[in-house]
Amino acid sequence: MAKSFLILTIFLTSFLIVSCSTTDKTITSLPYDPPGATITTDKEISPQYYRTISFTGTGVFASNEFEGARLNDLYQVNDSTYTAVILPENAPINNSPWYSFKIWANKKQAINLNLTYKDGTHRYKPKISYDGVNWQQYDTIYVMVDTTNNMATLKLNLSEDTLWISAQELVTSKTYKEWLDALSQFDFVDYTIAGKSSLGKPIYKMTIKENENNNYLFIIGRNHPPEVTGYFGLKNFVEAIAEESELASEFRKKITTVVIPFVNPDGVDKGHWRHNINGVDLNRDWIQFNQSEPRVVKNEVEKILSNNKSNIILFIDFHSTIKDIFYTFSMESLMKEDLSEERKEKRTYGYNFISVWLQNVQERLPDYQVNIIDSLSKSTSPTSDRWIMREFDVPGFTYEVGDKTNRELIKKVAQTAAEEFMRRSPLLISP
Ligand SMILES: [Zn+2]
């Protein structure tokens, strides 16, 4: 088994090198990528079967019939114990095992519910809700994690009230639409459909500006479905730009903010662990652009830059991981290529700006560690932040929010980062 896996890995690696040399584009995966992550042509996925499962003997019901759900199976072990089976859309895959389902009973009863996984291990602390909108973390005293058997057991009191259980708060197409509708109440906020996903869902583009201008801040998010805390980071950052303050208003007069907050609607609404509907990691497709979703972003960026008076001053891609991290690039990796002096200068200026900006954020948040990592990806990595720098010399970075970061702290950090960015932004505007 291990041997054939190794042979497959060697085969895929050599395939990749061969295929890249023919297009003259080297693709370097990230250290934590599973084999084949940088191959972005369509892959087969296992669709989940949507249904309400009922146990007539005990009167227990469970359902995955909603946007963002993931519950592949549920079976009864004894009178009061049930096992939920959580599967990825395809494998190998990063360990981000998303689950989300509803459970209830026609008479009150206490049960044990096992969460079990294939191709992944328990990662997300369960969140619960009674309406699918307002969520709280389930008290850890009712959750037992058994790493030996790769299982988490939840002690639950079921009743006729539907209980929602989810890896993170449920933030799907519906949530984004509501958020966009709410923000576009402001005169200076508009949104349109920039393009469509593989399944034909809208990929929205929000624009925030008070005057016509040629300077752009470009923000994207949710390449990866379970990364809900990245959504909270993006939401709070963008809301700070839309705030009714003098700082924000001055910023909006000089800089246009373009936000594509929801790059992977198919993956999110299907309850995927990582990929889009074609089984592909979208943040590994920014060299090949085989998938329609990154192409929508690319088109919008190229549309702005086709006007040679226009300038994207910064590009931010919001994600989530185990802790808060700001991924920037090392100066060394930025200067490696045979660049003109002008391009070198532009890159140096952009990254010095980011570095001082994040220092300012740190000064304003002395009790918080602004964690900067500048060496993870290579200039040939197929991520969005690398693409924008490689092709356009636009400073880009990945804003990672921890899975477990307190939601109030996410807000505080994102608001502070936005305020400090707005304060420093005149330094990025060409005269
Ligand atoms: Zn991500």
Coordinates of C-alpha atoms and ligand atoms in Angstrom, one line a residue:
M1 CA 0.0 0.0 0.0
A2 CA 2.7 2.5 1.1
K3 CA 4.8 1.4 -1.9
S4 CA 2.1 1.9 -4.5
F5 CA 1.3 5.3 -2.9
L6 CA 5.0 6.3 -3.3
I7 CA 5.0 5.2 -6.9
L8 CA 1.9 7.2 -7.5
T9 CA 3.5 10.2 -5.9
I10 CA 6.6 9.9 -8.1
F11 CA 4.4 9.4 -11.1
L12 CA 2.4 12.5 -10.3
T13 CA 5.5 14.6 -9.5
S14 CA 7.2 13.6 -12.8
F15 CA 4.0 14.2 -14.7
L16 CA 3.9 17.7 -13.1
I17 CA 7.5 18.5 -14.0
V18 CA 7.0 17.3 -17.5
S19 CA 3.7 19.1 -18.0
C20 CA 5.2 22.3 -16.6
S21 CA 8.3 22.4 -18.6
T22 CA 6.2 22.2 -21.8
T23 CA 4.3 25.4 -20.8
D24 CA 7.4 27.0 -19.3
K25 CA 5.7 27.5 -16.0
T26 CA 7.2 25.9 -13.0
I27 CA 4.7 25.1 -10.2
T28 CA 5.9 24.6 -6.7
S29 CA 3.5 23.1 -4.2
L30 CA 3.3 24.2 -0.5
P31 CA 4.9 22.2 2.2
Y32 CA 1.6 20.9 3.6
D33 CA -0.1 20.0 0.3
P34 CA -1.3 16.5 -0.2
P35 CA 0.0 14.8 -3.4
G36 CA -1.5 16.1 -6.6
A37 CA -2.8 19.4 -5.1
T38 CA -1.3 21.5 -7.8
I39 CA -2.9 19.5 -10.6
T40 CA -6.0 21.6 -11.2
T41 CA -7.8 19.9 -14.0
D42 CA -11.2 18.5 -13.0
K43 CA -11.1 15.5 -10.6
E44 CA -13.8 13.1 -9.7
I45 CA -15.8 13.8 -6.5
S46 CA -18.2 11.7 -4.5
P47 CA -21.5 13.6 -4.2
Q48 CA -23.2 13.4 -0.8
Y49 CA -26.7 11.9 -0.8
Y50 CA -29.2 14.4 0.7
R51 CA -31.9 13.0 3.0
T52 CA -33.6 12.9 6.4
I53 CA -32.6 9.7 8.3
S54 CA -35.0 8.4 10.9
F55 CA -34.8 5.8 13.6
T56 CA -38.4 4.6 14.3
G57 CA -37.5 2.7 17.5
T58 CA -36.1 5.8 19.3
G59 CA -37.8 8.6 17.3
V60 CA -34.5 10.2 16.4
F61 CA -34.1 12.1 13.1
A62 CA -31.2 13.7 11.3
S63 CA -31.0 15.7 8.1
N64 CA -28.4 17.2 5.7
E65 CA -31.1 18.8 3.5
F66 CA -29.8 22.4 3.5
E67 CA -27.0 24.6 2.0
G68 CA -23.6 23.9 3.5
A69 CA -24.6 20.5 5.1
R70 CA -22.3 17.5 5.3
L71 CA -23.5 14.3 6.9
N72 CA -22.7 11.2 4.7
D73 CA -24.3 8.7 6.9
L74 CA -25.7 8.1 10.4
Y75 CA -26.3 4.7 12.0
Q76 CA -27.5 3.5 15.4
V77 CA -25.0 1.6 17.6
N78 CA -27.3 1.0 20.6
D79 CA -30.4 2.5 22.3
S80 CA -28.7 5.8 23.0
T81 CA -25.6 5.9 20.7
Y82 CA -25.3 6.9 17.1
T83 CA -22.4 7.3 14.7
A84 CA -22.2 10.0 12.1
V85 CA -19.9 9.3 9.0
I86 CA -18.2 12.4 7.6
L87 CA -16.4 12.0 4.2
P88 CA -14.5 14.4 2.0
E89 CA -15.6 15.3 -1.6
N90 CA -12.5 13.5 -2.8
A91 CA -9.0 12.5 -1.5
P92 CA -6.2 13.0 -0.9
I93 CA -7.2 16.3 0.8
N94 CA -6.1 18.7 3.5
N95 CA -7.3 17.9 7.0
S96 CA -10.3 20.3 7.1
P97 CA -13.2 17.9 7.8
W98 CA -16.3 20.0 7.6
Y99 CA -19.5 18.6 9.1
S100 CA -22.9 20.3 9.4
F101 CA -26.3 18.7 10.0
K102 CA -29.6 18.9 11.9
I103 CA -30.8 16.4 14.6
W104 CA -34.0 16.2 16.7
A105 CA -36.3 13.6 18.3
N106 CA -40.0 13.2 18.7
K107 CA -39.5 12.6 22.5
K108 CA -36.9 14.0 24.9
Q109 CA -33.8 11.8 25.2
A110 CA -30.1 12.0 26.0
I111 CA -27.8 10.4 23.3
N112 CA -24.1 10.0 22.5
L113 CA -23.3 11.0 19.0
N114 CA -19.9 9.9 17.5
L115 CA -18.4 12.0 14.7
T116 CA -16.2 9.7 12.6
Y117 CA -14.1 10.6 9.6
K118 CA -12.4 9.0 6.6
D119 CA -9.3 10.7 5.0
G120 CA -9.1 13.2 7.9
T121 CA -9.1 13.6 11.7
H122 CA -11.3 15.5 14.0
R123 CA -10.4 19.2 13.9
Y124 CA -13.3 21.6 14.4
K125 CA -14.8 22.1 17.9
P126 CA -18.6 21.6 17.4
K127 CA -20.8 24.7 17.2
I128 CA -24.5 24.5 17.9
S129 CA -27.6 26.5 17.0
Y130 CA -31.4 26.3 17.3
D131 CA -32.1 28.4 14.2
G132 CA -29.1 27.9 11.9
V133 CA -28.3 31.6 12.3
N134 CA -27.1 32.2 15.9
W135 CA -24.3 29.9 16.9
Q136 CA -22.3 29.1 20.0
Q137 CA -19.4 26.7 20.7
Y138 CA -20.7 23.5 22.3
D139 CA -19.5 23.3 25.9
T140 CA -16.3 21.2 25.8
I141 CA -17.4 19.2 28.9
Y142 CA -20.0 17.5 26.6
V143 CA -17.4 16.6 23.9
M144 CA -14.9 13.8 24.2
V145 CA -12.1 13.5 21.6
D146 CA -10.7 10.0 21.1
T147 CA -7.6 10.4 19.0
T148 CA -6.8 6.7 19.0
N149 CA -10.1 5.8 17.3
N150 CA -10.2 9.2 15.4
M151 CA -13.6 10.0 16.9
A152 CA -15.3 12.8 18.8
T153 CA -18.3 11.9 21.0
L154 CA -20.9 14.5 21.8
K155 CA -23.4 14.2 24.7
L156 CA -26.6 15.7 23.4
N157 CA -30.1 16.2 24.8
L158 CA -32.5 15.9 22.0
S159 CA -36.1 17.2 21.8
E160 CA -38.5 18.3 19.1
D161 CA -36.5 21.5 18.8
T162 CA -34.2 21.1 15.8
L163 CA -30.6 21.2 16.9
W164 CA -28.0 22.3 14.3
I165 CA -24.5 20.9 14.8
S166 CA -21.7 22.3 12.6
A167 CA -17.9 22.4 12.4
Q168 CA -18.0 26.2 12.3
E169 CA -20.9 28.8 12.1
L170 CA -22.9 28.2 8.9
V171 CA -22.0 30.9 6.4
T172 CA -23.3 30.0 2.9
S173 CA -24.6 31.7 -0.3
K174 CA -27.6 33.0 1.6
T175 CA -25.4 34.7 4.3
Y176 CA -23.3 36.4 1.7
K177 CA -26.3 37.7 -0.2
E178 CA -27.8 39.1 3.0
W179 CA -24.5 40.8 3.9
L180 CA -24.1 42.3 0.5
D181 CA -27.7 43.6 0.5
A182 CA -27.2 45.1 4.0
L183 CA -23.9 46.9 3.1
S184 CA -25.2 48.2 -0.3
Q185 CA -27.7 50.3 1.7
F186 CA -24.8 52.8 1.8
D187 CA -24.6 55.1 -1.2
F188 CA -21.0 54.3 -1.7
V189 CA -21.4 50.5 -1.7
D190 CA -22.6 48.6 -4.8
Y191 CA -22.5 45.0 -5.8
T192 CA -22.8 43.1 -9.1
I193 CA -22.3 39.6 -10.4
A194 CA -18.7 39.3 -11.7
G195 CA -19.1 35.8 -13.0
K196 CA -20.5 32.3 -12.4
S197 CA -19.2 29.3 -10.6
S198 CA -19.0 25.9 -12.3
L199 CA -22.6 25.2 -11.1
G200 CA -23.7 28.6 -12.3
K201 CA -23.9 30.3 -8.9
P202 CA -23.2 34.0 -8.8
I203 CA -19.7 35.2 -7.8
Y204 CA -20.4 38.6 -6.4
K205 CA -18.2 41.7 -6.6
M206 CA -18.7 44.5 -4.2
T207 CA -17.3 48.0 -4.9
I208 CA -16.8 50.7 -2.2
K209 CA -15.9 54.2 -3.3
E210 CA -17.0 57.8 -2.8
N211 CA -15.3 59.3 -5.8
E212 CA -14.1 58.0 -9.1
N213 CA -10.4 57.3 -8.7
N214 CA -7.7 55.0 -10.1
N215 CA -6.4 53.4 -6.9
Y216 CA -7.7 50.0 -5.9
L217 CA -7.6 47.8 -2.9
F218 CA -8.6 44.2 -4.0
I219 CA -9.9 41.7 -1.5
I220 CA -11.0 38.1 -2.0
G221 CA -12.1 35.3 0.3
R222 CA -13.4 31.8 0.8
N223 CA -11.4 29.8 -1.7
H224 CA -11.7 27.1 0.9
P225 CA -15.2 26.1 2.2
P226 CA -14.6 25.5 5.9
E227 CA -12.7 28.7 6.4
V228 CA -15.5 30.6 8.1
T229 CA -13.2 32.5 10.4
G230 CA -11.5 34.0 7.3
Y231 CA -15.0 35.2 6.4
F232 CA -15.3 36.9 9.7
G233 CA -11.9 38.6 9.2
L234 CA -12.9 39.8 5.7
K235 CA -16.3 41.0 6.8
N236 CA -14.9 43.1 9.7
F237 CA -12.1 44.4 7.6
V238 CA -14.5 45.5 4.8
E239 CA -17.0 46.9 7.3
A240 CA -14.3 49.1 8.8
I241 CA -13.7 50.6 5.3
A242 CA -17.5 51.2 4.9
E243 CA -17.7 52.9 8.3
E244 CA -19.1 56.4 8.8
S245 CA -15.8 57.9 10.0
E246 CA -13.7 60.7 8.6
L247 CA -10.7 58.3 8.1
A248 CA -12.9 55.8 6.1
S249 CA -14.6 58.6 4.1
E250 CA -11.3 60.2 3.1
F251 CA -10.0 56.7 2.1
R252 CA -13.1 56.0 0.0
K253 CA -12.6 59.3 -1.9
K254 CA -9.0 58.3 -2.9
I255 CA -9.2 54.5 -3.1
T256 CA -11.7 52.1 -4.5
T257 CA -12.1 48.8 -2.7
V258 CA -13.2 45.8 -4.8
V259 CA -14.3 42.7 -2.8
I260 CA -14.9 39.3 -4.2
P261 CA -15.9 37.8 -0.8
F262 CA -17.1 34.3 -1.9
V263 CA -14.8 32.7 -4.5
N264 CA -16.1 29.1 -4.0
P265 CA -19.9 29.1 -3.6
D266 CA -20.3 25.6 -5.0
G267 CA -17.8 24.1 -2.5
V268 CA -19.4 26.0 0.4
D269 CA -23.0 25.2 -0.4
K270 CA -22.1 21.5 -1.0
G271 CA -20.4 21.3 2.4
H272 CA -17.0 20.5 0.9
W273 CA -13.8 20.1 3.0
R274 CA -11.5 22.0 0.6
H275 CA -12.3 21.9 -3.1
N276 CA -14.7 23.3 -5.6
I277 CA -17.3 21.2 -7.4
N278 CA -14.6 19.8 -9.7
G279 CA -12.6 18.5 -6.8
V280 CA -9.9 21.1 -7.2
D281 CA -8.1 23.3 -4.5
L282 CA -8.8 26.7 -6.0
N283 CA -5.8 28.3 -4.2
R284 CA -3.5 26.1 -6.3
D285 CA -5.0 27.2 -9.6
W286 CA -3.4 30.7 -9.9
I287 CA -0.9 29.6 -12.5
Q288 CA -3.0 27.3 -14.7
F289 CA -6.4 28.9 -14.2
N290 CA -8.2 25.6 -15.2
Q291 CA -11.2 26.5 -12.9
S292 CA -13.8 29.1 -13.6
E293 CA -13.8 30.7 -10.1
P294 CA -10.2 32.0 -10.1
R295 CA -10.7 33.1 -13.7
V296 CA -13.5 35.4 -12.5
V297 CA -11.1 37.1 -10.1
K298 CA -8.3 37.3 -12.8
N299 CA -10.7 39.0 -15.2
E300 CA -11.6 41.6 -12.7
V301 CA -8.0 42.3 -11.9
E302 CA -7.1 42.5 -15.6
K303 CA -10.1 44.8 -16.2
I304 CA -8.7 47.3 -13.7
L305 CA -5.1 47.1 -14.9
S306 CA -6.1 47.4 -18.6
N307 CA -6.4 51.1 -17.8
N308 CA -2.8 52.1 -17.5
K309 CA -3.7 54.9 -15.2
S310 CA -5.1 52.4 -12.7
N311 CA -3.1 50.9 -9.9
I312 CA -3.9 48.0 -7.5
I313 CA -2.2 49.1 -4.3
L314 CA -2.7 45.9 -2.3
F315 CA -4.3 42.5 -2.7
I316 CA -5.6 40.5 0.3
D317 CA -6.8 36.9 0.3
F318 CA -8.6 35.9 3.5
H319 CA -8.3 32.3 4.7
S320 CA -8.3 30.2 8.0
T321 CA -5.9 27.9 9.6
I322 CA -5.1 26.6 13.1
K323 CA -3.9 30.1 14.3
D324 CA -3.8 33.7 13.1
I325 CA -1.0 34.2 10.5
F326 CA -0.1 37.0 8.1
Y327 CA 1.7 35.3 5.2
T328 CA 3.9 37.8 3.4
F329 CA 6.9 37.0 1.2
S330 CA 10.6 37.1 2.0
M331 CA 12.5 39.9 0.1
E332 CA 14.8 37.1 -1.1
S333 CA 12.0 35.2 -2.9
L334 CA 10.7 38.4 -4.4
M335 CA 14.0 39.4 -6.0
K336 CA 15.1 36.1 -7.3
E337 CA 13.9 36.6 -10.8
D338 CA 15.7 38.6 -13.4
L339 CA 13.8 41.7 -12.8
S340 CA 14.2 45.3 -14.1
E341 CA 15.3 47.8 -11.5
E342 CA 11.9 49.5 -11.7
R343 CA 10.1 46.3 -10.9
K344 CA 12.5 45.5 -8.0
E345 CA 11.9 48.9 -6.6
K346 CA 8.1 48.5 -6.9
R347 CA 8.2 45.2 -5.1
T348 CA 10.5 46.4 -2.4
Y349 CA 8.3 49.4 -1.8
G350 CA 5.1 47.3 -1.5
Y351 CA 6.6 44.9 0.9
N352 CA 8.2 47.5 3.1
F353 CA 4.7 49.1 3.2
I354 CA 3.1 45.8 4.4
S355 CA 5.9 45.3 7.0
V356 CA 5.5 48.8 8.5
W357 CA 1.7 48.5 8.4
L358 CA 1.7 45.3 10.3
Q359 CA 4.2 46.8 12.8
N360 CA 1.6 49.6 13.4
V361 CA -1.1 47.0 13.9
Q362 CA 1.1 45.3 16.5
E363 CA 1.7 48.6 18.3
R364 CA -2.0 49.2 18.6
L365 CA -2.6 45.7 19.9
P366 CA 0.1 45.1 22.5
D367 CA -1.8 42.1 24.0
Y368 CA -2.0 40.4 20.6
Q369 CA 0.8 38.7 18.7
V370 CA 0.8 39.8 15.0
N371 CA 2.3 36.6 13.6
I372 CA 4.1 37.2 10.3
I373 CA 5.5 34.3 8.2
D374 CA 7.4 35.4 5.1
S375 CA 9.0 32.2 3.9
L376 CA 6.3 29.5 3.3
S377 CA 5.6 29.9 -0.4
K378 CA 8.0 30.2 -3.4
S379 CA 7.6 32.7 -6.2
T380 CA 6.4 29.7 -8.3
S381 CA 3.7 28.7 -5.8
P382 CA 0.2 28.6 -7.5
T383 CA -1.5 30.7 -4.8
S384 CA -3.4 34.0 -5.4
D385 CA -1.0 36.2 -3.5
R386 CA 2.0 34.9 -5.5
W387 CA 0.1 35.3 -8.8
I388 CA -0.7 39.0 -8.2
M389 CA 3.0 39.7 -7.3
R390 CA 4.5 37.6 -10.0
E391 CA 2.3 38.9 -12.9
F392 CA 1.7 42.5 -11.8
D393 CA 4.2 43.4 -8.9
V394 CA 1.2 44.1 -6.8
P395 CA 1.9 43.5 -3.1
G396 CA -0.3 40.6 -2.1
F397 CA -0.7 38.6 1.1
T398 CA -2.7 36.0 2.7
Y399 CA -4.6 36.9 5.9
E400 CA -5.1 33.7 7.9
V401 CA -7.6 33.6 10.8
G402 CA -7.3 30.9 13.4
D403 CA -10.1 28.3 13.5
K404 CA -10.5 28.9 17.3
T405 CA -9.7 32.6 17.5
N406 CA -12.3 34.3 19.6
R407 CA -14.8 36.0 17.3
E408 CA -14.6 39.3 19.1
L409 CA -10.8 39.3 18.8
I410 CA -11.1 38.5 15.0
K411 CA -13.2 41.7 14.7
K412 CA -10.8 43.8 16.8
V413 CA -7.7 42.7 14.8
A414 CA -9.5 43.1 11.4
Q415 CA -10.8 46.5 12.3
T416 CA -7.4 47.7 13.6
A417 CA -5.7 46.3 10.5
A418 CA -8.2 48.1 8.2
E419 CA -7.8 51.4 10.2
E420 CA -4.0 51.3 10.1
F421 CA -4.1 50.4 6.4
M422 CA -6.4 53.4 5.7
R423 CA -4.1 55.7 7.7
R424 CA -1.0 54.6 5.7
S425 CA -2.6 54.2 2.3
P426 CA -1.7 57.7 1.0
L427 CA 1.8 56.4 0.8
L428 CA 0.7 53.9 -1.9
I429 CA -1.2 56.3 -4.1
S430 CA 0.7 57.5 -7.2
P431 CA 0.6 61.3 -7.6
Ligands
ZN1 ZN -7.4 28.5 2.9

